[in-house]
Short mmCIF file of C-alpha atoms in Angstrom, two decimals:
data_model
loop_
_atom_site.label_atom_id
_atom_site.label_comp_id
_atom_site.label_asym_id
_atom_site.label_seq_id
_atom_site.Cartn_x
_atom_site.Cartn_y
_atom_site.Cartn_z
CA PRO A 1 41.06 -44.31 7.02
CA ALA A 2 44.50 -45.68 7.75
CA GLU A 3 45.41 -45.86 4.07
CA CYS A 4 44.81 -42.09 3.63
CA THR A 5 48.32 -41.04 4.59
CA GLU A 6 50.75 -38.52 3.22
CA GLU A 7 52.99 -41.41 2.23
CA ALA A 8 50.17 -42.71 0.07
CA GLY A 9 49.83 -39.35 -1.64
CA TRP A 10 46.87 -37.98 0.39
CA LYS A 11 46.97 -34.42 1.69
CA GLN A 12 44.33 -32.64 3.78
CA ASP A 13 42.91 -29.51 2.19
CA PRO A 14 43.83 -26.64 4.55
CA ASP A 15 40.77 -24.51 3.56
CA VAL A 16 37.97 -26.96 4.43
CA LEU A 17 36.11 -26.56 7.73
CA ASP A 18 32.98 -28.04 9.21
CA THR A 19 29.92 -26.30 7.71
CA TRP A 20 28.61 -24.78 10.93
CA PHE A 21 32.09 -24.07 12.26
CA SER A 22 33.07 -22.12 9.15
CA SER A 23 29.74 -20.31 9.04
CA GLY A 24 30.32 -19.27 12.64
CA LEU A 25 33.33 -17.31 11.38
CA TRP A 26 31.22 -15.50 8.79
CA PRO A 27 30.81 -12.10 10.58
CA PHE A 28 34.55 -11.42 10.45
CA SER A 29 36.05 -13.88 7.94
CA THR A 30 34.13 -12.07 5.17
CA LEU A 31 35.84 -8.83 6.19
CA GLY A 32 39.39 -10.09 5.68
CA TRP A 33 40.15 -11.74 9.04
CA PRO A 34 42.70 -12.77 10.24
CA GLU A 35 44.26 -9.72 8.56
CA LYS A 36 43.42 -6.38 10.23
CA THR A 37 41.72 -4.88 7.20
CA ASN A 38 39.98 -1.50 6.99
CA ALA A 39 36.69 -3.31 6.33
CA LEU A 40 37.11 -5.36 9.51
CA GLN A 41 37.79 -2.28 11.61
CA LYS A 42 34.86 -0.38 10.07
CA PHE A 43 32.13 -3.02 9.95
CA TYR A 44 32.85 -5.28 12.92
CA PRO A 45 30.89 -5.52 15.09
CA ALA A 46 27.56 -5.04 13.31
CA SER A 47 24.38 -4.07 15.12
CA ASP A 48 21.61 -6.44 13.97
CA LEU A 49 21.25 -9.94 12.56
CA GLU A 50 18.11 -11.16 10.79
CA THR A 51 17.63 -14.92 10.59
CA GLY A 52 15.23 -17.80 11.21
CA TYR A 53 14.40 -19.12 14.64
CA ASP A 54 15.18 -22.70 13.51
CA ILE A 55 18.96 -22.06 13.32
CA LEU A 56 19.42 -20.13 16.55
CA PHE A 57 21.76 -22.82 17.95
CA PHE A 58 23.21 -24.09 14.65
CA TRP A 59 24.42 -20.70 13.46
CA VAL A 60 23.59 -17.71 15.68
CA ALA A 61 25.10 -19.18 18.85
CA ARG A 62 28.23 -20.24 16.96
CA MET A 63 28.70 -16.77 15.44
CA MET A 64 28.34 -15.26 18.89
CA MET A 65 30.88 -17.61 20.49
CA MET A 66 33.37 -17.35 17.62
CA GLY A 67 33.15 -13.57 17.61
CA ILE A 68 33.80 -13.30 21.34
CA HIS A 69 36.68 -15.82 21.14
CA PHE A 70 38.53 -14.48 18.09
CA MET A 71 37.56 -10.80 18.07
CA GLY A 72 37.01 -10.15 21.76
CA LYS A 73 33.46 -8.79 21.25
CA PRO A 74 30.10 -10.13 20.02
CA PRO A 75 29.42 -9.74 16.28
CA PHE A 76 25.98 -8.14 16.78
CA LYS A 77 23.76 -6.73 19.52
CA ARG A 78 20.29 -7.83 18.45
CA VAL A 79 18.77 -10.77 16.53
CA LEU A 80 15.55 -10.32 14.57
CA LEU A 81 13.86 -13.68 14.01
CA ALA A 82 11.69 -14.17 10.92
CA GLY A 83 9.06 -16.85 10.50
CA MET A 84 9.52 -19.94 8.38
CA VAL A 85 8.23 -19.44 4.84
CA THR A 86 5.62 -22.10 3.99
CA ASP A 87 3.19 -22.68 1.13
CA GLU A 88 -0.19 -20.92 1.02
CA ASN A 89 -1.75 -23.63 3.21
CA GLY A 90 0.86 -23.19 5.93
CA ASP A 91 2.58 -26.51 5.15
CA LYS A 92 6.37 -26.72 5.29
CA MET A 93 7.85 -26.74 1.80
CA SER A 94 8.97 -30.18 0.69
CA LYS A 95 10.31 -31.56 -2.57
CA VAL A 96 8.29 -34.72 -2.03
CA LYS A 97 5.06 -32.77 -1.61
CA GLY A 98 5.86 -30.59 -4.61
CA ASN A 99 5.06 -27.37 -2.77
CA VAL A 100 8.54 -25.83 -2.93
CA ILE A 101 8.56 -22.35 -4.48
CA ASP A 102 11.85 -21.09 -5.87
CA PRO A 103 12.10 -17.29 -5.40
CA LEU A 104 13.87 -17.03 -8.76
CA ASP A 105 10.81 -18.53 -10.47
CA LEU A 106 8.67 -15.80 -8.91
CA ILE A 107 11.16 -13.10 -9.89
CA HIS A 108 11.86 -14.16 -13.50
CA GLY A 109 8.74 -16.22 -14.21
CA ALA A 110 8.46 -19.92 -15.08
CA SER A 111 6.09 -22.02 -17.18
CA LEU A 112 4.41 -25.14 -15.81
CA GLU A 113 6.76 -27.26 -17.93
CA GLN A 114 9.78 -25.56 -16.37
CA LEU A 115 8.39 -26.05 -12.86
CA LEU A 116 7.75 -29.75 -13.49
CA ASP A 117 11.17 -30.29 -15.06
CA LYS A 118 12.92 -28.64 -12.10
CA ALA A 119 10.84 -30.68 -9.64
CA LYS A 120 11.68 -33.96 -11.41
CA LYS A 121 15.40 -33.18 -11.29
CA SER A 122 15.18 -32.43 -7.56
CA GLY A 123 13.49 -35.78 -6.84
CA ALA A 124 9.82 -34.82 -6.46
CA SER A 125 7.36 -37.70 -6.17
CA GLU A 126 4.51 -38.34 -8.59
CA GLY A 127 2.15 -36.87 -6.00
CA GLY A 128 4.34 -33.79 -5.79
CA LEU A 129 4.29 -33.33 -9.56
CA LYS A 130 0.50 -33.59 -9.55
CA HIS A 131 0.34 -31.01 -6.78
CA ILE A 132 2.44 -28.57 -8.84
CA ALA A 133 0.24 -29.04 -11.90
CA LYS A 134 -2.89 -28.45 -9.84
CA ALA A 135 -1.59 -25.54 -7.76
CA HIS A 136 0.16 -23.65 -10.58
CA PRO A 137 -1.40 -24.71 -13.92
CA GLU A 138 -0.18 -21.55 -15.63
CA GLY A 139 3.20 -21.49 -13.93
CA PHE A 140 4.40 -18.15 -12.52
CA ALA A 141 4.42 -14.73 -14.12
CA ALA A 142 7.56 -12.61 -13.76
CA TYR A 143 6.78 -10.56 -10.66
CA GLY A 144 10.24 -9.04 -10.20
CA SER A 145 12.51 -9.04 -7.16
CA ASP A 146 10.98 -5.89 -5.65
CA ALA A 147 7.49 -7.42 -5.49
CA VAL A 148 8.84 -10.59 -3.86
CA ARG A 149 10.87 -8.56 -1.33
CA TYR A 150 7.93 -6.32 -0.47
CA THR A 151 5.65 -9.33 0.03
CA LEU A 152 8.01 -11.01 2.49
CA LEU A 153 8.56 -7.76 4.37
CA SER A 154 4.81 -7.17 4.64
CA TYR A 155 4.28 -10.27 6.81
CA SER A 156 4.35 -9.75 10.55
CA PRO A 157 7.69 -10.79 12.10
CA GLN A 158 5.78 -12.06 15.12
CA SER A 159 4.45 -15.00 13.12
CA ARG A 160 6.46 -18.24 13.30
CA ARG A 161 5.14 -19.25 9.87
CA ILE A 162 4.73 -17.15 6.72
CA ALA A 163 2.15 -18.65 4.35
CA LEU A 164 3.50 -17.25 1.10
CA SER A 165 0.67 -16.10 -1.16
CA VAL A 166 1.31 -15.69 -4.89
CA LYS A 167 -1.76 -13.43 -5.08
CA ARG A 168 -0.16 -11.16 -2.52
CA ILE A 169 3.02 -11.00 -4.61
CA GLU A 170 0.88 -10.07 -7.61
CA GLY A 171 -0.66 -7.27 -5.56
CA TYR A 172 2.73 -5.81 -4.70
CA ARG A 173 3.81 -6.08 -8.33
CA ASN A 174 0.76 -3.93 -9.10
CA PHE A 175 2.01 -1.50 -6.44
CA CYS A 176 5.37 -1.25 -8.21
CA ASN A 177 3.54 -0.63 -11.49
CA LYS A 178 1.47 2.07 -9.77
CA LEU A 179 4.66 3.79 -8.61
CA TRP A 180 6.12 3.54 -12.12
CA ASN A 181 3.00 5.06 -13.74
CA ALA A 182 2.80 7.80 -11.10
CA THR A 183 6.40 8.72 -11.89
CA ARG A 184 5.63 8.88 -15.61
CA PHE A 185 2.74 11.27 -14.91
CA VAL A 186 4.79 13.51 -12.63
CA LEU A 187 7.66 13.70 -15.11
CA MET A 188 5.23 14.53 -17.92
CA GLN A 189 4.00 17.48 -15.85
CA CYS A 190 7.38 18.64 -14.54
CA GLU A 191 10.16 17.94 -17.03
CA GLY A 192 11.12 21.11 -18.86
CA GLN A 193 8.77 23.18 -16.66
CA ASP A 194 9.42 25.75 -13.96
CA CYS A 195 8.80 23.75 -10.80
CA GLY A 196 10.19 26.31 -8.38
CA VAL A 197 12.95 23.94 -7.22
CA GLU A 198 15.96 25.88 -8.47
CA GLU A 199 18.22 27.42 -5.86
CA HIS A 200 17.82 30.88 -7.39
CA ALA A 201 14.00 30.71 -7.47
CA PRO A 202 12.18 33.56 -5.67
CA ALA A 203 11.19 32.75 -2.12
CA GLU A 204 7.86 34.56 -1.88
CA CYS A 205 4.73 32.40 -1.59
CA GLY A 206 1.01 32.98 -1.35
CA PRO A 207 -1.70 34.43 -3.61
CA GLY A 208 -0.08 36.23 -6.51
CA GLY A 209 3.43 35.23 -5.40
CA TYR A 210 5.93 33.04 -7.19
CA LEU A 211 4.56 29.92 -5.44
CA ASP A 212 0.93 29.70 -4.36
CA PHE A 213 0.42 26.42 -2.51
CA SER A 214 -3.12 25.07 -2.23
CA GLN A 215 -4.63 23.32 0.75
CA ALA A 216 -4.15 20.03 -1.15
CA ASP A 217 -0.44 20.79 -1.62
CA ARG A 218 -0.05 21.43 2.09
CA TRP A 219 -2.11 18.32 2.87
CA ILE A 220 0.06 15.88 0.93
CA VAL A 221 3.22 17.39 2.45
CA SER A 222 1.64 16.97 5.89
CA LYS A 223 0.72 13.34 5.18
CA LEU A 224 4.28 12.75 3.99
CA GLN A 225 5.70 14.06 7.28
CA GLN A 226 3.36 11.76 9.20
CA ALA A 227 4.36 8.80 7.03
CA GLU A 228 8.06 9.54 7.59
CA ALA A 229 7.51 9.66 11.35
CA ASP A 230 5.59 6.36 11.31
CA VAL A 231 8.27 4.70 9.19
CA ALA A 232 11.02 5.85 11.58
CA LYS A 233 9.12 4.54 14.61
CA ASN A 234 8.33 1.20 12.97
CA PHE A 235 11.95 0.76 11.88
CA SER A 236 13.09 1.39 15.46
CA ASP A 237 10.52 -1.16 16.68
CA TYR A 238 11.68 -3.70 14.04
CA ARG A 239 8.16 -3.81 12.59
CA LEU A 240 9.09 -4.01 8.93
CA ASP A 241 5.54 -5.11 8.11
CA LEU A 242 4.22 -1.79 9.45
CA VAL A 243 6.91 0.08 7.51
CA ALA A 244 5.70 -1.64 4.33
CA ASN A 245 2.05 -0.92 5.13
CA THR A 246 2.72 2.76 5.89
CA ILE A 247 4.59 3.35 2.63
CA TYR A 248 1.99 1.41 0.64
CA ASP A 249 -0.90 3.38 2.15
CA PHE A 250 0.72 6.76 1.56
CA ALA A 251 1.89 6.00 -1.98
CA TRP A 252 -1.27 4.33 -3.26
CA ASN A 253 -4.15 5.78 -1.23
CA GLU A 254 -2.94 9.33 -0.53
CA PHE A 255 -0.45 10.29 -3.25
CA CYS A 256 -1.74 8.36 -6.28
CA ASP A 257 -5.48 8.03 -5.66
CA TRP A 258 -6.06 11.52 -4.28
CA TYR A 259 -3.26 14.02 -4.74
CA LEU A 260 -2.40 13.19 -8.35
CA GLU A 261 -6.07 13.59 -9.31
CA ILE A 262 -6.30 16.92 -7.49
CA ALA A 263 -3.02 18.05 -9.05
CA LYS A 264 -4.44 17.47 -12.54
CA VAL A 265 -7.22 19.98 -11.80
CA GLN A 266 -4.82 22.50 -10.27
CA ILE A 267 -2.48 22.34 -13.27
CA ASN A 268 -5.38 22.68 -15.72
CA THR A 269 -7.24 25.50 -13.95
CA GLY A 270 -4.76 27.28 -11.64
CA SER A 271 -2.75 30.45 -12.03
CA ASP A 272 0.93 30.33 -12.96
CA ALA A 273 1.89 30.53 -9.28
CA GLN A 274 -0.54 27.72 -8.40
CA LYS A 275 0.69 25.52 -11.27
CA ARG A 276 4.29 26.12 -10.24
CA ALA A 277 3.51 25.22 -6.63
CA THR A 278 1.68 22.07 -7.73
CA ARG A 279 4.61 20.93 -9.87
CA ARG A 280 7.04 21.61 -7.04
CA THR A 281 4.88 19.57 -4.66
CA LEU A 282 4.55 16.74 -7.18
CA ILE A 283 8.24 16.32 -7.93
CA ARG A 284 9.52 16.90 -4.40
CA THR A 285 6.95 14.55 -2.80
CA LEU A 286 7.71 11.81 -5.32
CA GLU A 287 11.46 12.17 -4.84
CA VAL A 288 11.12 11.80 -1.06
CA LEU A 289 8.71 8.88 -1.47
CA LEU A 290 11.27 7.02 -3.59
CA ARG A 291 13.95 7.51 -0.93
CA LEU A 292 11.50 6.41 1.75
CA ALA A 293 10.66 3.18 -0.09
CA HIS A 294 14.20 2.39 -1.27
CA PRO A 295 15.21 -0.07 1.51
CA LEU A 296 12.14 -2.16 0.69
CA ILE A 297 12.08 -1.98 -3.12
CA PRO A 298 15.63 -0.97 -4.10
CA PHE A 299 15.65 -1.72 -7.82
CA ILE A 300 12.62 0.20 -9.09
CA THR A 301 13.30 3.13 -6.75
CA GLU A 302 16.89 3.44 -8.01
CA GLU A 303 15.70 3.35 -11.62
CA LEU A 304 13.01 5.98 -11.04
CA TRP A 305 15.12 8.20 -8.78
CA GLN A 306 17.77 8.60 -11.47
CA LYS A 307 15.08 10.29 -13.62
CA VAL A 308 13.27 12.15 -10.85
CA ALA A 309 16.20 13.55 -8.83
CA PRO A 310 17.53 15.93 -11.54
CA VAL A 311 14.05 17.40 -12.09
CA ALA A 312 13.66 17.81 -8.31
CA ASN A 313 17.10 19.48 -8.19
CA ARG A 314 18.48 16.76 -5.93
CA ALA A 315 22.14 15.90 -6.54
CA GLY A 316 23.69 12.48 -6.00
CA GLU A 317 25.06 9.46 -7.82
CA SER A 318 22.65 6.93 -6.33
CA ILE A 319 19.56 6.81 -4.19
CA SER A 320 21.35 4.23 -2.04
CA ILE A 321 23.72 6.90 -0.67
CA ALA A 322 21.17 9.75 -0.58
CA ALA A 323 20.02 10.92 2.85
CA TYR A 324 17.08 8.99 4.25
CA PRO A 325 13.97 11.16 4.80
CA VAL A 326 13.40 12.57 8.28
CA SER A 327 10.01 13.90 9.39
CA GLN A 328 9.61 17.64 9.92
CA PRO A 329 6.64 18.03 12.30
CA GLU A 330 6.56 21.81 11.80
CA ARG A 331 5.43 21.22 8.20
CA ILE A 332 2.25 19.42 9.29
CA ASP A 333 -0.73 21.68 8.53
CA GLU A 334 -3.77 20.53 10.49
CA ALA A 335 -6.07 22.98 8.68
CA ALA A 336 -5.03 21.53 5.31
CA ILE A 337 -5.61 17.99 6.60
CA ALA A 338 -9.11 18.97 7.77
CA HIS A 339 -9.81 20.67 4.43
CA VAL A 340 -8.93 17.65 2.29
CA THR A 341 -10.63 15.24 4.70
CA LYS A 342 -13.83 17.25 4.22
CA LEU A 343 -13.35 17.24 0.43
CA LYS A 344 -12.82 13.47 0.42
CA GLY A 345 -16.06 13.10 2.39
CA LEU A 346 -17.94 15.03 -0.30
CA VAL A 347 -16.45 12.91 -3.09
CA ASP A 348 -17.30 9.69 -1.26
CA ALA A 349 -20.85 10.95 -0.64
CA CYS A 350 -21.31 11.63 -4.37
CA ARG A 351 -20.01 8.18 -5.25
CA ASN A 352 -22.38 6.58 -2.73
CA LEU A 353 -25.31 8.50 -4.20
CA ARG A 354 -24.35 7.29 -7.64
CA GLY A 355 -24.35 3.73 -6.33
CA GLU A 356 -27.81 4.14 -4.76
CA MET A 357 -29.16 5.35 -8.10
CA ASN A 358 -27.42 2.53 -10.03
CA VAL A 359 -25.78 5.09 -12.31
CA SER A 360 -22.54 4.25 -14.12
CA PRO A 361 -19.43 6.04 -12.80
CA ALA A 362 -18.84 7.23 -16.38
CA THR A 363 -22.14 9.16 -16.48
CA ARG A 364 -21.66 12.80 -15.58
CA MET A 365 -24.50 14.32 -13.56
CA PRO A 366 -25.06 17.71 -11.93
CA LEU A 367 -24.67 17.97 -8.18
CA TYR A 368 -27.28 20.09 -6.38
CA CYS A 369 -26.21 21.26 -2.95
CA VAL A 370 -27.36 23.65 -0.23
CA GLY A 371 -25.36 24.91 2.75
CA ASP A 372 -21.61 25.46 3.36
CA ALA A 373 -21.54 27.69 0.28
CA GLU A 374 -18.05 29.14 0.81
CA PHE A 375 -16.38 25.74 1.03
CA MET A 376 -18.43 24.29 -1.83
CA GLN A 377 -17.45 27.17 -4.12
CA GLN A 378 -13.81 26.74 -3.17
CA VAL A 379 -13.65 23.01 -3.96
CA ALA A 380 -16.16 22.92 -6.84
CA PRO A 381 -13.57 22.39 -9.67
CA VAL A 382 -11.85 19.54 -7.84
CA LEU A 383 -15.14 18.01 -6.68
CA GLN A 384 -16.52 18.15 -10.21
CA SER A 385 -13.49 16.30 -11.56
CA LEU A 386 -13.10 13.66 -8.84
CA ALA A 387 -16.82 12.86 -8.52
CA LYS A 388 -17.40 12.89 -12.31
CA LEU A 389 -19.97 15.71 -12.17
CA SER A 390 -21.22 17.84 -15.05
CA GLU A 391 -21.57 20.84 -12.70
CA VAL A 392 -21.83 21.83 -9.04
CA LYS A 393 -24.94 23.94 -8.55
CA LEU A 394 -25.39 25.84 -5.26
CA PHE A 395 -28.81 26.78 -3.86
CA ASP A 396 -29.44 29.61 -1.44
CA ASP A 397 -32.28 28.01 0.52
CA GLU A 398 -33.59 24.57 1.46
CA ALA A 399 -36.98 24.94 -0.27
CA ALA A 400 -35.51 25.72 -3.67
CA TRP A 401 -33.04 22.87 -3.32
CA GLN A 402 -35.76 20.34 -2.40
CA ALA A 403 -37.93 21.47 -5.30
CA ALA A 404 -35.05 20.96 -7.72
CA ALA A 405 -33.93 17.67 -6.18
CA GLN A 406 -37.36 16.06 -6.60
CA ALA A 407 -37.08 12.35 -5.75
CA ALA A 408 -33.32 12.01 -6.08
CA PRO A 409 -31.54 10.34 -3.13
CA THR A 410 -29.94 12.90 -0.84
CA VAL A 411 -27.14 12.82 1.69
CA VAL A 412 -25.82 15.09 4.42
CA ALA A 413 -22.07 15.74 4.17
CA GLY A 414 -20.77 18.03 6.89
CA ASP A 415 -22.73 21.28 6.75
CA ALA A 416 -24.07 20.64 3.23
CA ARG A 417 -26.91 18.58 1.78
CA LEU A 418 -26.29 16.99 -1.59
CA CYS A 419 -28.15 15.21 -4.35
CA LEU A 420 -27.27 14.06 -7.84
CA HIS A 421 -29.94 15.39 -10.13
CA MET A 422 -31.40 13.20 -12.86
CA GLU A 423 -34.51 13.93 -14.93
CA ILE A 424 -37.09 11.25 -14.19
CA ASP A 425 -40.65 10.20 -15.12
CA VAL A 426 -42.38 11.05 -11.83
CA ASP A 427 -45.26 8.57 -12.24
CA ALA A 428 -42.94 5.75 -13.25
CA GLU A 429 -40.56 6.51 -10.38
CA LYS A 430 -43.44 6.58 -7.87
CA ALA A 431 -44.57 3.19 -9.16
CA ARG A 432 -41.06 1.76 -8.90
CA LEU A 433 -40.51 3.09 -5.40
CA GLY A 434 -43.93 1.88 -4.29
CA LYS A 435 -43.20 -1.63 -5.57
CA GLU A 436 -39.82 -1.70 -3.84
CA ALA A 437 -41.36 -0.38 -0.59
CA ALA A 438 -43.97 -3.17 -0.69
CA ARG A 439 -41.24 -5.78 -1.18
CA LEU A 440 -39.27 -4.44 1.79
CA GLU A 441 -42.38 -4.41 3.99
CA GLY A 442 -42.93 -8.06 3.07
CA GLU A 443 -39.34 -8.97 3.98
CA ILE A 444 -39.66 -7.14 7.30
CA ALA A 445 -42.94 -8.98 8.00
CA LYS A 446 -41.31 -12.37 7.29
CA ALA A 447 -38.40 -11.70 9.62
CA THR A 448 -40.71 -10.31 12.30
CA ASN A 449 -42.96 -13.41 12.14
CA LYS A 450 -39.93 -15.68 12.55
CA LEU A 451 -38.79 -13.82 15.63
CA SER A 452 -42.33 -13.90 17.02
CA ASN A 453 -42.38 -17.69 16.75
CA GLU A 454 -41.27 -19.07 20.12
CA ALA A 455 -40.34 -22.46 18.61
CA PHE A 456 -38.06 -20.81 16.04
CA VAL A 457 -36.35 -18.64 18.65
CA ALA A 458 -35.83 -21.64 20.94
CA LYS A 459 -34.25 -23.86 18.26
CA ALA A 460 -32.41 -21.40 16.00
CA PRO A 461 -28.69 -20.72 16.65
CA PRO A 462 -27.88 -17.25 18.05
CA ALA A 463 -26.18 -16.29 14.76
CA VAL A 464 -29.38 -16.97 12.80
CA ILE A 465 -31.47 -14.90 15.22
CA ALA A 466 -28.95 -12.05 14.98
CA LEU A 467 -29.11 -12.29 11.18
CA GLU A 468 -32.90 -11.92 11.17
CA ARG A 469 -32.76 -8.95 13.51
CA GLY A 470 -30.12 -7.36 11.27
CA ARG A 471 -32.38 -7.88 8.25
CA ILE A 472 -35.19 -6.02 9.98
CA THR A 473 -32.87 -3.12 10.83
CA ASP A 474 -31.35 -2.89 7.34
CA PHE A 475 -34.66 -3.27 5.50
CA GLY A 476 -36.24 -0.71 7.83
CA ALA A 477 -33.53 1.88 7.13
CA THR A 478 -33.89 1.40 3.37
CA LEU A 479 -37.69 1.61 3.62
CA GLU A 480 -37.45 4.93 5.44
CA ARG A 481 -35.29 6.37 2.64
CA LEU A 482 -37.80 5.18 0.04
CA LYS A 483 -40.67 6.77 1.93
CA GLU A 484 -38.76 10.08 2.04
CA GLN A 485 -38.31 9.93 -1.72
CA LEU A 486 -42.01 9.12 -2.23
CA ALA A 487 -42.94 12.07 -0.01
CA ARG A 488 -40.84 14.43 -2.11
CA LEU A 489 -42.64 13.15 -5.21
CA GLY A 490 -45.96 14.07 -3.60
#
């Protein structure tokens, strides 16, 4: 306005710029420009920019033009576009709708009252307040920043919309808890113990040596090398979702669910050299896993690494400046991978048998097996522990095994045949199996009659016809197993 003059006492602030103009200067103004600072010389230009597709022109183009104009070179080479974060239904977040989720509420937790109070202050409508009360009646638990980060990284960058799921955040909080508990277990086994990680430790390995690594030890190291290679490839392809999935799968499914359970058996039953090798594998694998996961979940990995690194004999002030893991293909042992894959098949077969017999996982039962005797003897202690068995009993011939198995469900696993033995009342079991077989025959007859009816086939949707055919196949397979059990009962 004309009255806003210096004579009238008005003075323009020299530090105020248009929002998008000033943000266009961000890549170099934050580094001390226009002064030629060390930070400016070291960090400009950068390599990558991650942002949303909706501000490509508002911000990205301006940064590019400003960088070329003032610095003589572009501020970055590549732009990674992320999808727009929406609510669980895929709707754009809006204060009026009441579907805005504040990341800080997910990180620190918030009660329903706090959510409603914040929404009122931000101008939410009555409908929006009702939506909040209905969608989040208990408010939000404190999931932590790592769980929120991991969730957002786990979504595919190819999607233009990210439907943020609170359940998914809860799942990744559980993953962080799993990593915390795994670290507690490893430290309990390794702190104050000889883990064979000292620089002066003897180098000899093998049976009777200072370190006697098992097939399981070599397997988890092999899986770690494969995970490191996959992570490196997915980082180079900008597939952060696949990076997150790879680390999750290795940490939860391979390291925690399988190797830690096997390690317990090896520490309880192995020789000194085997125990030492197990502890070395535990602490070294965990330490590398923490470094591998650090870019995704920096806070919990830093906290845990400070406790793990000294035990693993790894020096450094912070995990953030420690070397990032690099795969070593020469450490991949295909024989060890095949060994543990076969063992996992046996454990899964025992669990499936238990399910067929409707026996609680807590009930320990003897496993009767025939065939593949050398391998079964080798893995018996681990198999007994992981499959919750009272014993693993080997039979020399098929006839003796069948006589002992009686009517128990059996399964073929590799070169071995297995059954979980349970003392039964033969007459009562024959009656039960006969009744179940009659029921299945009736179900098969019903489905067969439907498919034989031309009117039904002509009018029924293809999905219904496929369902009936599937019922016949499934019921028929179950009936055959029942008949085999009846035949063994005589």
